[in-house]
CSV table of C-alpha atoms and ligand atoms in Angstrom, one decimal:
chain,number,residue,atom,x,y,z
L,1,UNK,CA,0.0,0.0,0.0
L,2,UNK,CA,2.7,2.3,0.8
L,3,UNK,CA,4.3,1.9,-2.9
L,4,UNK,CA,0.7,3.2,-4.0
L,5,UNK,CA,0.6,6.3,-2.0
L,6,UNK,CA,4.1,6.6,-2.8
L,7,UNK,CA,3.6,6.8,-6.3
L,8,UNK,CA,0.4,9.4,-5.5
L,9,UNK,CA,2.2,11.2,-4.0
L,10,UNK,CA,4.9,11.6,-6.6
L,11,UNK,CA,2.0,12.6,-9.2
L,12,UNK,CA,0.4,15.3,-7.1
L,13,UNK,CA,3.7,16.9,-6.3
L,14,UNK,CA,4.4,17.1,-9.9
L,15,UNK,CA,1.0,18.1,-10.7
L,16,UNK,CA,1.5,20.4,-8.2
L,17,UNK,CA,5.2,21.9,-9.2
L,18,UNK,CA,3.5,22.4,-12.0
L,19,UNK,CA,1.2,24.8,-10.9
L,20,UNK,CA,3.5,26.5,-8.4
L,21,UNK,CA,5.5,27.2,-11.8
L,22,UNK,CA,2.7,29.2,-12.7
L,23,UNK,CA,2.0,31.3,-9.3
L,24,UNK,CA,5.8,31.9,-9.0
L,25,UNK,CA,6.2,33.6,-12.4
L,26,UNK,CA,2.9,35.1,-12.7
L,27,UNK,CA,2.3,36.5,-9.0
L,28,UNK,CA,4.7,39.0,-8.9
L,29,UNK,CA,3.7,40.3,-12.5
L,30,UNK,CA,0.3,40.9,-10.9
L,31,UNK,CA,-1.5,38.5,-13.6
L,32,UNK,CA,-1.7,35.3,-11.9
L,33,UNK,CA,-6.0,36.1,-11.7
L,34,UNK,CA,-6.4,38.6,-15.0
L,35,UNK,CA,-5.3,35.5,-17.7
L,36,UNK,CA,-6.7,32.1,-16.7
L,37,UNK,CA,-5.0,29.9,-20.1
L,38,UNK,CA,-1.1,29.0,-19.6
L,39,UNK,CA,1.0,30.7,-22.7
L,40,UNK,CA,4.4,30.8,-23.4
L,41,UNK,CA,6.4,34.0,-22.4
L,42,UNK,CA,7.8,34.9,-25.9
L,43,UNK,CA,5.4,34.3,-28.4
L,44,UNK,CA,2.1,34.5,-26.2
L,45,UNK,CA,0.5,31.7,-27.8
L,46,UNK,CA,-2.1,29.9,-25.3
L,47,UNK,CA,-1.1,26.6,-24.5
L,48,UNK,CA,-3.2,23.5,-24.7
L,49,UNK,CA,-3.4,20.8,-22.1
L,50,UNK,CA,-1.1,18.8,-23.7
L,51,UNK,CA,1.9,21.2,-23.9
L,52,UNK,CA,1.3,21.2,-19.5
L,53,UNK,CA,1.6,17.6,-18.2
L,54,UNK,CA,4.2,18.1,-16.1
L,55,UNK,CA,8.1,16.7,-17.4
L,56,UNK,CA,6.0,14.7,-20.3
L,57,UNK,CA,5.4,17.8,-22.3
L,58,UNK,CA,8.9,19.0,-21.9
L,59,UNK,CA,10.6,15.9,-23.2
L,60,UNK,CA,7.9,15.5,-26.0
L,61,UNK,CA,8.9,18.8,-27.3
L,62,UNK,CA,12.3,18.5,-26.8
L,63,UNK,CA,12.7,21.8,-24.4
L,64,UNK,CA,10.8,24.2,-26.8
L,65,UNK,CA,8.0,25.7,-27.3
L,66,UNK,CA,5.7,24.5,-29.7
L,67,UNK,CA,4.7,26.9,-31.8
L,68,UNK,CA,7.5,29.4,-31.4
L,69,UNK,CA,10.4,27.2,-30.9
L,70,UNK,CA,11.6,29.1,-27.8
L,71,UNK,CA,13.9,27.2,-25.1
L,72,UNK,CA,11.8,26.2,-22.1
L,73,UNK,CA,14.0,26.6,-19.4
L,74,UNK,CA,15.2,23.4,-17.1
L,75,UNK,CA,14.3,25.2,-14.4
L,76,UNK,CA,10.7,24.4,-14.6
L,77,UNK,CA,10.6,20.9,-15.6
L,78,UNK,CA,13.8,20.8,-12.8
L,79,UNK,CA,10.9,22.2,-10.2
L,80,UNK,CA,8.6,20.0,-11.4
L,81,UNK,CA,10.7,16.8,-10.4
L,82,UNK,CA,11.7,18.3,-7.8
L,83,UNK,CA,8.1,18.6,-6.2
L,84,UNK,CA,7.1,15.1,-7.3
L,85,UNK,CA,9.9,13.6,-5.0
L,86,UNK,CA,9.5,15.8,-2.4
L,87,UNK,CA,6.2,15.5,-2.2
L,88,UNK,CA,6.5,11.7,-2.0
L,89,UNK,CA,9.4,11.4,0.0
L,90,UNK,CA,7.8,13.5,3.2
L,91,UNK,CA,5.2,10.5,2.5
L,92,UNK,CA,7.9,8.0,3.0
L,93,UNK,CA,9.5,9.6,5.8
L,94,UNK,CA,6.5,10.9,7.9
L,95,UNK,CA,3.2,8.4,6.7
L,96,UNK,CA,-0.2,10.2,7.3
L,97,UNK,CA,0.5,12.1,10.3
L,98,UNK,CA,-0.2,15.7,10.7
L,99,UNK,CA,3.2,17.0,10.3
L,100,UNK,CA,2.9,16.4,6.7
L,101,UNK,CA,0.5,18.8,6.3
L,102,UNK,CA,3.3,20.8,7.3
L,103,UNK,CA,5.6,19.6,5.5
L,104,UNK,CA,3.1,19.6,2.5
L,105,UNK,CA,2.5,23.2,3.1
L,106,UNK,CA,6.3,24.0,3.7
L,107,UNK,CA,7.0,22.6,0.4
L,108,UNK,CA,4.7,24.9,-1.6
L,109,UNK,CA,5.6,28.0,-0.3
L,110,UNK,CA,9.1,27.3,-0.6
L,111,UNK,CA,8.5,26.2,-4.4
L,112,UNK,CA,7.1,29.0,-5.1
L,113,UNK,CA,9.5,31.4,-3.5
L,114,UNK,CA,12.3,29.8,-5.3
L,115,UNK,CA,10.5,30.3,-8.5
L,116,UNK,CA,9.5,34.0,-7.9
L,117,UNK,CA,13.0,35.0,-6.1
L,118,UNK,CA,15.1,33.3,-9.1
L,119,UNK,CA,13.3,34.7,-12.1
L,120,UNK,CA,12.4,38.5,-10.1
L,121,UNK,CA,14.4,39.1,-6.8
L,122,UNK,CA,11.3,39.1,-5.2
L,123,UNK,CA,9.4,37.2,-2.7
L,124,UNK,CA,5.8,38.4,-3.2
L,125,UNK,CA,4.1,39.6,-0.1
L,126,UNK,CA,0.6,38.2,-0.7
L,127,UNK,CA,2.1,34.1,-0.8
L,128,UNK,CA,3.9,34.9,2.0
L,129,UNK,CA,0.5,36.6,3.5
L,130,UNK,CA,-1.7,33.3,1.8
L,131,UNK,CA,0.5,30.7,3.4
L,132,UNK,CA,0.6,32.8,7.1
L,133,UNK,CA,-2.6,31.7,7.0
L,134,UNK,CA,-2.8,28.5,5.7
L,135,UNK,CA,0.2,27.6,8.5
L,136,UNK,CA,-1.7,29.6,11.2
L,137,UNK,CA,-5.3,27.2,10.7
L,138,UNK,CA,-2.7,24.2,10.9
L,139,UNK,CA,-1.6,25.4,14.4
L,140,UNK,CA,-4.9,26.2,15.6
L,141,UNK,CA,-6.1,22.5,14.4
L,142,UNK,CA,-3.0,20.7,15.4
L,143,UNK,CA,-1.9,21.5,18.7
L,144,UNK,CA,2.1,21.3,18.7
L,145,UNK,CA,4.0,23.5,21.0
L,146,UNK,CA,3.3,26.6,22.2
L,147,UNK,CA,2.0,29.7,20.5
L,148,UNK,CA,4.9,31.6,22.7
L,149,UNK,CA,6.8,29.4,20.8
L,150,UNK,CA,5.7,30.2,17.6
L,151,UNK,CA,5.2,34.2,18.3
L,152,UNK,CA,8.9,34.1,19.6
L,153,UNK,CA,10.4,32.0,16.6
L,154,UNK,CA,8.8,34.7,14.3
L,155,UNK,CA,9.8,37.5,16.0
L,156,UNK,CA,13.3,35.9,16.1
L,157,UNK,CA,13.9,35.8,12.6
L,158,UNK,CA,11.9,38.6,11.8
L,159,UNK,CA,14.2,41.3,14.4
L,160,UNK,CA,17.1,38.7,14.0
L,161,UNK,CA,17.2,39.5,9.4
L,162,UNK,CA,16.2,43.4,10.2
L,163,UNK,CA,19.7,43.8,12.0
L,164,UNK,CA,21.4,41.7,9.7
L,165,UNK,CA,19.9,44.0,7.0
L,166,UNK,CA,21.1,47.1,8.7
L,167,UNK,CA,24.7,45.1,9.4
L,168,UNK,CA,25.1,44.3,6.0
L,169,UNK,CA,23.3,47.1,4.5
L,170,UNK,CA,21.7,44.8,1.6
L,171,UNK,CA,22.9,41.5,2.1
L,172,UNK,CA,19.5,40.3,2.5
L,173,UNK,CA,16.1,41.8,1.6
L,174,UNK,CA,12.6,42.1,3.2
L,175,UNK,CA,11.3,39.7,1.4
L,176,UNK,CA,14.1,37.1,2.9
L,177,UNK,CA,13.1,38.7,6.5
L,178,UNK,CA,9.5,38.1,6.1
L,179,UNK,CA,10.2,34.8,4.9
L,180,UNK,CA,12.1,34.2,7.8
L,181,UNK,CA,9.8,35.4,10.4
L,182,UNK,CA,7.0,33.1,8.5
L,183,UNK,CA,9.5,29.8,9.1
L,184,UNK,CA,10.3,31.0,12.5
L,185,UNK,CA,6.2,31.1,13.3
L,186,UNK,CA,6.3,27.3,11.8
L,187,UNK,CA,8.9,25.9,13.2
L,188,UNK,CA,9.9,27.8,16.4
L,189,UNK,CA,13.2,29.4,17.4
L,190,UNK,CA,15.2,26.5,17.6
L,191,UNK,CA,14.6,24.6,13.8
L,192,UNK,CA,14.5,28.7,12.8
L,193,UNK,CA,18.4,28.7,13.9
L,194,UNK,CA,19.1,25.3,11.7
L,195,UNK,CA,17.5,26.5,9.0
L,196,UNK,CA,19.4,29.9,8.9
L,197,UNK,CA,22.8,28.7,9.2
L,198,UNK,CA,22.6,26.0,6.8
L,199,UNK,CA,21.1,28.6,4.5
L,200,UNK,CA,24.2,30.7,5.1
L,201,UNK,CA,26.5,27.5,4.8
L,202,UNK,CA,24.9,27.1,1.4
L,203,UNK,CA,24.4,30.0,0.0
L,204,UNK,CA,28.1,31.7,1.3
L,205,UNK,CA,29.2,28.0,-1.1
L,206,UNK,CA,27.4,28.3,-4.2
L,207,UNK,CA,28.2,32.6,-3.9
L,208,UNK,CA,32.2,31.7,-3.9
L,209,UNK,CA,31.9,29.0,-6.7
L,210,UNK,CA,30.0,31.2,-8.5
L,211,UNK,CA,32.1,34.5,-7.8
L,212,UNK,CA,35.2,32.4,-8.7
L,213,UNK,CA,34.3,30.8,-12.0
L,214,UNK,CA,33.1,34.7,-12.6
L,215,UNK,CA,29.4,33.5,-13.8
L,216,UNK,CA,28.3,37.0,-11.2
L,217,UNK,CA,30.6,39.9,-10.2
L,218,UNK,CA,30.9,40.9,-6.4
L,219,UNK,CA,28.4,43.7,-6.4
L,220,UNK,CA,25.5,41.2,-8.2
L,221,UNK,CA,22.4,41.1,-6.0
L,222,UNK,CA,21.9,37.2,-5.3
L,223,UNK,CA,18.8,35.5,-4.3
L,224,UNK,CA,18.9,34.3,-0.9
L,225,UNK,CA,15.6,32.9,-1.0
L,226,UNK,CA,16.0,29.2,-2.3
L,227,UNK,CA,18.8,29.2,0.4
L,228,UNK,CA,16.6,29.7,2.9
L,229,UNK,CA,14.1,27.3,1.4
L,230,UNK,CA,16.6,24.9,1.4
L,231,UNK,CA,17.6,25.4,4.7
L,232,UNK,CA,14.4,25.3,5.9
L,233,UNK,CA,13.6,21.7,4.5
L,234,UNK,CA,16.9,20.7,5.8
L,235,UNK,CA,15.7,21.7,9.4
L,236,UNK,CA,12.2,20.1,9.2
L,237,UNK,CA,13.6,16.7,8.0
L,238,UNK,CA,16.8,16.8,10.2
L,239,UNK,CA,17.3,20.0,12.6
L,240,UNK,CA,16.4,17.9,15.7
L,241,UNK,CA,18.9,15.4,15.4
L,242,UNK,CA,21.5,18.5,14.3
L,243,UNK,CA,21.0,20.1,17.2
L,244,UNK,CA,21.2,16.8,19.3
L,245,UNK,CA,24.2,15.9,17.6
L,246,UNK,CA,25.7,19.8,18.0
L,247,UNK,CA,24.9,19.6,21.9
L,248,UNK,CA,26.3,16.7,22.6
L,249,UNK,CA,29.4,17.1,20.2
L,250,UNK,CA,30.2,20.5,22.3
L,251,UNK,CA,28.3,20.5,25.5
L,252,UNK,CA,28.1,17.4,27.0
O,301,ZN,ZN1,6.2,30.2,-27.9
């Protein structure tokens, strides 16, 4: 039974990356309501059902558009995948309990962020504001931990980004601090921690490779948000057993 849900799983998260494709590239242009048809970016031609079943369509048509001949770019189909075993692997890892909600819910607003912050700098206000709530109703109808908990872990990384902000004077942006504050309320001080220093582990990586094989200059802005998404999955999955590991590595 498990293999079946498994494989469910793996559809709706590609059904899903699919869809979060669309919300992260059209939301911060303002017109993910006004057109309701997909169409490709260059020659505006609607696209049919066909040309959108997620990672078939884009090996079918061998990367391109179909009726302009424009280069899809890997990112999508790359988001795509990437949602599909996501999405079945919190199965695996958590079963139906709760937390995968969470982790359900985690995963769709980090999608989307990485999307939006990649292809705009920006991580639009009104998905951060969408999925508040959507996170807020799972507290409420899951009790786990305590709201203090919550309300400090957001204020935490919302004070904790402003001063780094001000340190750094535009290392980060608010987007990234509201993003922050939003996985502090989820996951509470402590997972907020994990997830911020493995974001700055990874993203301090990728920014030196990057600087030294001169694909960006020094001064380039550089999207921290799929660093912090990625840090944040990181702590969901495994920030309790960092920090056990951590305190008994250098306190006990
Ligand atoms: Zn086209």
């Amino acid at each position: 039974m498990t293999i079946v849900f498994s494989f469910y799983f793996l559809v709706l998260g590609l059904l899903f990356g699919s869809f979060f494709n669309v919300v992260g590239l059209r939301v911060p242009k303002r017109e993910f309501l006004k057109r309701k048809r997909s169409y490709c970016p260059k020659c505006l031609h609607s696209l049919s059902w066909f040309d959108l079943i997620p990672l078939i369509s884009y090996l079918f048509l061998g990367a391109r558009c179909r009726y302009c001949k424009q280069r899809i770019p890997l990112l999508y189909p790359l988001m795509e995948c990437t949602s599909g075993i996501s999405f079945m692997f919190s199965y695996i890892l958590l079963g139906f309990q709760p937390r995968l909600v969470l982790a359900l819910l985690l995963l769709s607003l980090l999608h989307i962020i990485i999307v939006s912050d990649l292809n705009y700098m920006i991580i639009p206000d009104n998905v951060l504001g969408f999925f508040f709530v959507l996170i807020m109703v799972y507290r409420i109808s899951v009790p786990s931990g305590s709201w203090w908990g919550s309300l400090l872990g957001a204020s935490v990384g919302l004070i904790g980004t402003a001063m780094i902000i001000m340190l750094s004077r535009g290392g980060m942006g608010g987007g990234d601090m509201k993003l922050l504050g939003l996985v502090g309320f989820a996951l509470g001080t402590k997972l907020l921690l994990v997830a911020f220093f493995s974001a700055i582990v990874m993203g301090a990586i990728v920014c030196s490779v990057l600087l030294r094989s001169g694909l960006i200059s020094r001064h380039q802005p550089f999207p921290f948000g799929p660093f912090i998404a990625a840090g944040t999955l990181i702590s969901f999955f495994s920030g309790a057993k960092m920090m056990e590991w951590y305190i008994n590595r250098f306190f006990l």
